[in-house]
């Protein structure tokens, strides 16, 4: 199985002013692409059995090291692009909204926990909304780690590596996380993931 850089589902300038075309040029075109290239080099000699990217992430996690880091970063970034939408942001509706109210108390509490998770991730990493044994939770992971290898179902993710926000927000990670929730988050993607969980 080979890794492939996915096309973005939106134009590079469609998320402005919340995420610039320059950020996407670097983040998708350089950073993500580098994980794909390096991951494929390492996969050539790795002999892993996997039919899907999810299986590949789990198989490579058992090997660890650069192989997992590059495959994990490919999975995490692909998931992140799907977590963004030019029509995104605001509150979800339907079963996902009810589930968020049930498990976080209300939507504002969810937002506070999500931003606190992203701000609290020391150094590089990710903040996720996941389903864990039927309950929604905020989970933060370091570097290339992801909830798939912890037996959880990812619903959406925000990248909190500095390369995700530094060109647009400099050191203001909390502002980036708020902009993600208010203007960019793709609730349709999260709802579809919840329906499969
Ligand atoms: Mn990134």
mmCIF file of C-alpha atoms and ligand atoms in Angstrom:
data_model
loop_
_atom_site.group_PDB
_atom_site.id
_atom_site.type_symbol
_atom_site.label_atom_id
_atom_site.label_comp_id
_atom_site.label_asym_id
_atom_site.label_seq_id
_atom_site.Cartn_x
_atom_site.Cartn_y
_atom_site.Cartn_z
ATOM 1 C CA UNK A 1 0.000 0.000 0.000
ATOM 2 C CA UNK A 2 1.257 3.483 -0.961
ATOM 3 C CA UNK A 3 0.517 6.803 0.690
ATOM 4 C CA UNK A 4 -1.001 9.460 -1.544
ATOM 5 C CA UNK A 5 -1.267 13.182 -0.883
ATOM 6 C CA UNK A 6 -5.027 13.906 -0.996
ATOM 7 C CA UNK A 7 -6.347 16.856 -2.960
ATOM 8 C CA UNK A 8 -7.919 19.499 -0.733
ATOM 9 C CA UNK A 9 -11.726 19.599 -1.038
ATOM 10 C CA UNK A 10 -11.598 23.416 -1.221
ATOM 11 C CA UNK A 11 -9.543 26.100 -2.959
ATOM 12 C CA UNK A 12 -6.354 27.156 -1.139
ATOM 13 C CA UNK A 13 -7.782 30.649 -0.551
ATOM 14 C CA UNK A 14 -11.266 29.462 0.495
ATOM 15 C CA UNK A 15 -10.507 29.447 4.242
ATOM 16 C CA UNK A 16 -9.222 33.025 4.356
ATOM 17 C CA UNK A 17 -8.956 35.041 6.538
ATOM 18 C CA UNK A 18 -8.991 32.225 9.130
ATOM 19 C CA UNK A 19 -6.381 30.090 7.378
ATOM 20 C CA UNK A 20 -4.360 31.647 4.578
ATOM 21 C CA UNK A 21 -3.502 30.208 1.188
ATOM 22 C CA UNK A 22 0.170 30.605 2.167
ATOM 23 C CA UNK A 23 -0.344 28.407 5.235
ATOM 24 C CA UNK A 24 -2.061 25.769 3.087
ATOM 25 C CA UNK A 25 0.691 25.987 0.447
ATOM 26 C CA UNK A 26 3.292 25.129 3.070
ATOM 27 C CA UNK A 27 1.200 22.867 5.276
ATOM 28 C CA UNK A 28 -0.380 20.716 2.566
ATOM 29 C CA UNK A 29 2.135 21.181 -0.240
ATOM 30 C CA UNK A 30 5.362 20.938 1.801
ATOM 31 C CA UNK A 31 4.807 19.464 5.284
ATOM 32 C CA UNK A 32 2.153 16.870 4.458
ATOM 33 C CA UNK A 33 3.790 16.039 1.151
ATOM 34 C CA UNK A 34 7.098 15.382 2.920
ATOM 35 C CA UNK A 35 5.412 12.844 5.238
ATOM 36 C CA UNK A 36 3.941 11.092 2.185
ATOM 37 C CA UNK A 37 7.295 10.951 0.374
ATOM 38 C CA UNK A 38 9.252 9.778 3.425
ATOM 39 C CA UNK A 39 6.519 7.344 4.472
ATOM 40 C CA UNK A 40 6.547 5.706 1.024
ATOM 41 C CA UNK A 41 10.364 5.373 1.114
ATOM 42 C CA UNK A 42 10.148 3.608 4.477
ATOM 43 C CA UNK A 43 7.157 1.475 3.434
ATOM 44 C CA UNK A 44 9.196 -0.014 0.569
ATOM 45 C CA UNK A 45 11.223 -2.078 3.018
ATOM 46 C CA UNK A 46 8.691 -2.393 5.843
ATOM 47 C CA UNK A 47 6.599 -5.344 4.668
ATOM 48 C CA UNK A 48 3.386 -4.292 6.419
ATOM 49 C CA UNK A 49 0.052 -5.934 5.685
ATOM 50 C CA UNK A 50 -2.780 -3.439 5.435
ATOM 51 C CA UNK A 51 -5.797 -2.911 3.206
ATOM 52 C CA UNK A 52 -6.746 0.522 4.495
ATOM 53 C CA UNK A 53 -4.906 3.560 5.818
ATOM 54 C CA UNK A 54 -6.423 2.904 9.258
ATOM 55 C CA UNK A 55 -4.968 -0.634 9.272
ATOM 56 C CA UNK A 56 -1.641 0.759 8.101
ATOM 57 C CA UNK A 57 -1.559 3.267 10.969
ATOM 58 C CA UNK A 58 -2.214 0.470 13.482
ATOM 59 C CA UNK A 59 0.350 -1.880 11.902
ATOM 60 C CA UNK A 60 3.026 0.823 11.751
ATOM 61 C CA UNK A 61 2.352 1.806 15.381
ATOM 62 C CA UNK A 62 3.651 -1.637 16.371
ATOM 63 C CA UNK A 63 6.912 -0.834 14.532
ATOM 64 C CA UNK A 64 7.133 2.755 15.792
ATOM 65 C CA UNK A 65 9.954 5.144 14.906
ATOM 66 C CA UNK A 66 10.103 7.074 11.642
ATOM 67 C CA UNK A 67 7.806 4.619 9.862
ATOM 68 C CA UNK A 68 4.946 5.283 12.279
ATOM 69 C CA UNK A 69 5.718 9.007 12.526
ATOM 70 C CA UNK A 70 5.374 9.532 8.775
ATOM 71 C CA UNK A 71 2.333 7.279 8.299
ATOM 72 C CA UNK A 72 0.669 8.727 11.414
ATOM 73 C CA UNK A 73 1.280 12.248 10.192
ATOM 74 C CA UNK A 74 -0.199 11.341 6.794
ATOM 75 C CA UNK A 75 -3.329 9.956 8.465
ATOM 76 C CA UNK A 76 -3.614 12.889 10.898
ATOM 77 C CA UNK A 77 -3.203 15.514 8.169
ATOM 78 C CA UNK A 78 -5.666 13.801 5.825
ATOM 79 C CA UNK A 79 -8.144 13.758 8.736
ATOM 80 C CA UNK A 80 -7.424 17.426 9.456
ATOM 81 C CA UNK A 81 -8.149 18.560 5.854
ATOM 82 C CA UNK A 82 -11.485 16.743 6.098
ATOM 83 C CA UNK A 83 -12.158 18.501 9.412
ATOM 84 C CA UNK A 84 -12.066 21.896 7.620
ATOM 85 C CA UNK A 85 -14.698 23.524 5.445
ATOM 86 C CA UNK A 86 -15.174 26.996 3.935
ATOM 87 C CA UNK A 87 -18.799 26.699 5.176
ATOM 88 C CA UNK A 88 -17.647 25.382 8.561
ATOM 89 C CA UNK A 89 -17.800 26.640 12.113
ATOM 90 C CA UNK A 90 -20.584 27.333 14.534
ATOM 91 C CA UNK A 91 -22.621 24.662 16.263
ATOM 92 C CA UNK A 92 -23.475 21.184 14.976
ATOM 93 C CA UNK A 93 -27.060 19.952 14.579
ATOM 94 C CA UNK A 94 -28.859 16.619 14.822
ATOM 95 C CA UNK A 95 -27.611 13.564 16.732
ATOM 96 C CA UNK A 96 -24.069 14.976 17.068
ATOM 97 C CA UNK A 97 -25.399 18.124 18.773
ATOM 98 C CA UNK A 98 -27.471 16.009 21.201
ATOM 99 C CA UNK A 99 -24.475 13.782 21.935
ATOM 100 C CA UNK A 100 -22.233 16.798 22.616
ATOM 101 C CA UNK A 101 -24.857 18.219 25.003
ATOM 102 C CA UNK A 102 -25.173 14.839 26.745
ATOM 103 C CA UNK A 103 -21.425 14.216 27.148
ATOM 104 C CA UNK A 104 -20.086 17.770 27.702
ATOM 105 C CA UNK A 105 -23.108 19.401 29.386
ATOM 106 C CA UNK A 106 -23.556 21.918 26.585
ATOM 107 C CA UNK A 107 -21.859 23.194 23.426
ATOM 108 C CA UNK A 108 -20.015 26.022 25.216
ATOM 109 C CA UNK A 109 -18.435 23.516 27.597
ATOM 110 C CA UNK A 110 -17.361 21.410 24.625
ATOM 111 C CA UNK A 111 -15.718 24.472 23.041
ATOM 112 C CA UNK A 112 -13.901 25.336 26.275
ATOM 113 C CA UNK A 113 -12.617 21.761 26.670
ATOM 114 C CA UNK A 114 -11.519 21.541 23.030
ATOM 115 C CA UNK A 115 -9.599 24.845 23.159
ATOM 116 C CA UNK A 116 -8.095 23.936 26.544
ATOM 117 C CA UNK A 117 -6.995 20.574 25.117
ATOM 118 C CA UNK A 118 -5.291 22.228 22.158
ATOM 119 C CA UNK A 119 -3.650 24.908 24.283
ATOM 120 C CA UNK A 120 -2.605 22.301 26.865
ATOM 121 C CA UNK A 121 -0.821 20.063 24.355
ATOM 122 C CA UNK A 122 2.798 20.909 25.213
ATOM 123 C CA UNK A 123 4.854 21.223 22.030
ATOM 124 C CA UNK A 124 3.694 19.648 18.771
ATOM 125 C CA UNK A 125 0.548 17.612 18.493
ATOM 126 C CA UNK A 126 -3.163 17.385 17.888
ATOM 127 C CA UNK A 127 -6.489 17.904 19.674
ATOM 128 C CA UNK A 128 -9.306 15.515 18.783
ATOM 129 C CA UNK A 129 -12.980 14.950 19.389
ATOM 130 C CA UNK A 130 -13.345 11.166 19.692
ATOM 131 C CA UNK A 131 -15.928 8.530 20.543
ATOM 132 C CA UNK A 132 -14.517 6.258 23.242
ATOM 133 C CA UNK A 133 -16.728 3.303 24.165
ATOM 134 C CA UNK A 134 -19.802 5.304 23.146
ATOM 135 C CA UNK A 135 -18.835 8.502 24.969
ATOM 136 C CA UNK A 136 -17.522 11.676 23.318
ATOM 137 C CA UNK A 137 -14.230 12.973 24.697
ATOM 138 C CA UNK A 138 -11.510 15.505 23.971
ATOM 139 C CA UNK A 139 -8.150 13.802 23.514
ATOM 140 C CA UNK A 140 -4.797 15.414 22.816
ATOM 141 C CA UNK A 141 -1.943 13.515 21.205
ATOM 142 C CA UNK A 142 1.741 14.354 20.812
ATOM 143 C CA UNK A 143 3.698 14.441 17.544
ATOM 144 C CA UNK A 144 2.223 11.813 15.152
ATOM 145 C CA UNK A 145 0.148 9.897 17.680
ATOM 146 C CA UNK A 146 -3.547 9.388 17.048
ATOM 147 C CA UNK A 147 -6.592 7.973 18.872
ATOM 148 C CA UNK A 148 -6.918 5.074 16.394
ATOM 149 C CA UNK A 149 -4.078 3.247 18.132
ATOM 150 C CA UNK A 150 -5.831 3.750 21.492
ATOM 151 C CA UNK A 151 -8.991 1.997 20.313
ATOM 152 C CA UNK A 152 -10.973 5.227 19.973
ATOM 153 C CA UNK A 153 -12.940 6.534 16.977
ATOM 154 C CA UNK A 154 -11.748 9.981 15.800
ATOM 155 C CA UNK A 155 -14.553 12.388 14.841
ATOM 156 C CA UNK A 156 -12.551 15.537 14.104
ATOM 157 C CA UNK A 157 -9.104 16.992 14.697
ATOM 158 C CA UNK A 158 -7.222 20.269 14.834
ATOM 159 C CA UNK A 159 -3.476 20.373 14.149
ATOM 160 C CA UNK A 160 -1.663 22.350 16.849
ATOM 161 C CA UNK A 161 1.868 21.982 15.473
ATOM 162 C CA UNK A 162 3.283 25.503 15.044
ATOM 163 C CA UNK A 163 3.399 25.019 11.254
ATOM 164 C CA UNK A 164 -0.438 24.877 11.307
ATOM 165 C CA UNK A 165 -0.905 28.422 12.569
ATOM 166 C CA UNK A 166 2.329 30.375 12.919
ATOM 167 C CA UNK A 167 2.115 32.267 9.597
ATOM 168 C CA UNK A 168 -1.424 33.452 10.393
ATOM 169 C CA UNK A 169 -1.485 33.683 14.202
ATOM 170 C CA UNK A 170 2.205 33.657 15.259
ATOM 171 C CA UNK A 171 2.251 32.426 18.880
ATOM 172 C CA UNK A 172 -1.525 32.860 19.444
ATOM 173 C CA UNK A 173 -2.561 29.202 19.496
ATOM 174 C CA UNK A 174 -5.772 29.933 21.476
ATOM 175 C CA UNK A 175 -6.915 32.357 18.732
ATOM 176 C CA UNK A 176 -6.254 29.707 16.074
ATOM 177 C CA UNK A 177 -8.286 27.117 18.015
ATOM 178 C CA UNK A 178 -11.171 29.574 18.453
ATOM 179 C CA UNK A 179 -11.110 30.433 14.727
ATOM 180 C CA UNK A 180 -11.118 26.705 13.926
ATOM 181 C CA UNK A 181 -14.300 26.191 15.987
ATOM 182 C CA UNK A 182 -16.021 29.434 14.995
ATOM 183 C CA UNK A 183 -15.277 29.463 11.254
ATOM 184 C CA UNK A 184 -13.675 26.283 9.918
ATOM 185 C CA UNK A 185 -14.779 23.088 11.647
ATOM 186 C CA UNK A 186 -16.597 20.661 9.344
ATOM 187 C CA UNK A 187 -19.453 19.291 11.480
ATOM 188 C CA UNK A 188 -20.776 17.204 8.571
ATOM 189 C CA UNK A 189 -17.524 15.211 8.601
ATOM 190 C CA UNK A 190 -17.697 14.712 12.383
ATOM 191 C CA UNK A 191 -21.377 13.683 12.174
ATOM 192 C CA UNK A 192 -20.585 11.131 9.453
ATOM 193 C CA UNK A 193 -17.771 9.690 11.623
ATOM 194 C CA UNK A 194 -20.110 9.494 14.631
ATOM 195 C CA UNK A 195 -22.695 7.652 12.539
ATOM 196 C CA UNK A 196 -20.044 4.980 11.733
ATOM 197 C CA UNK A 197 -18.700 4.773 15.323
HETATM 198 MN MN1 LIG B 1 0.608 19.762 10.356
#
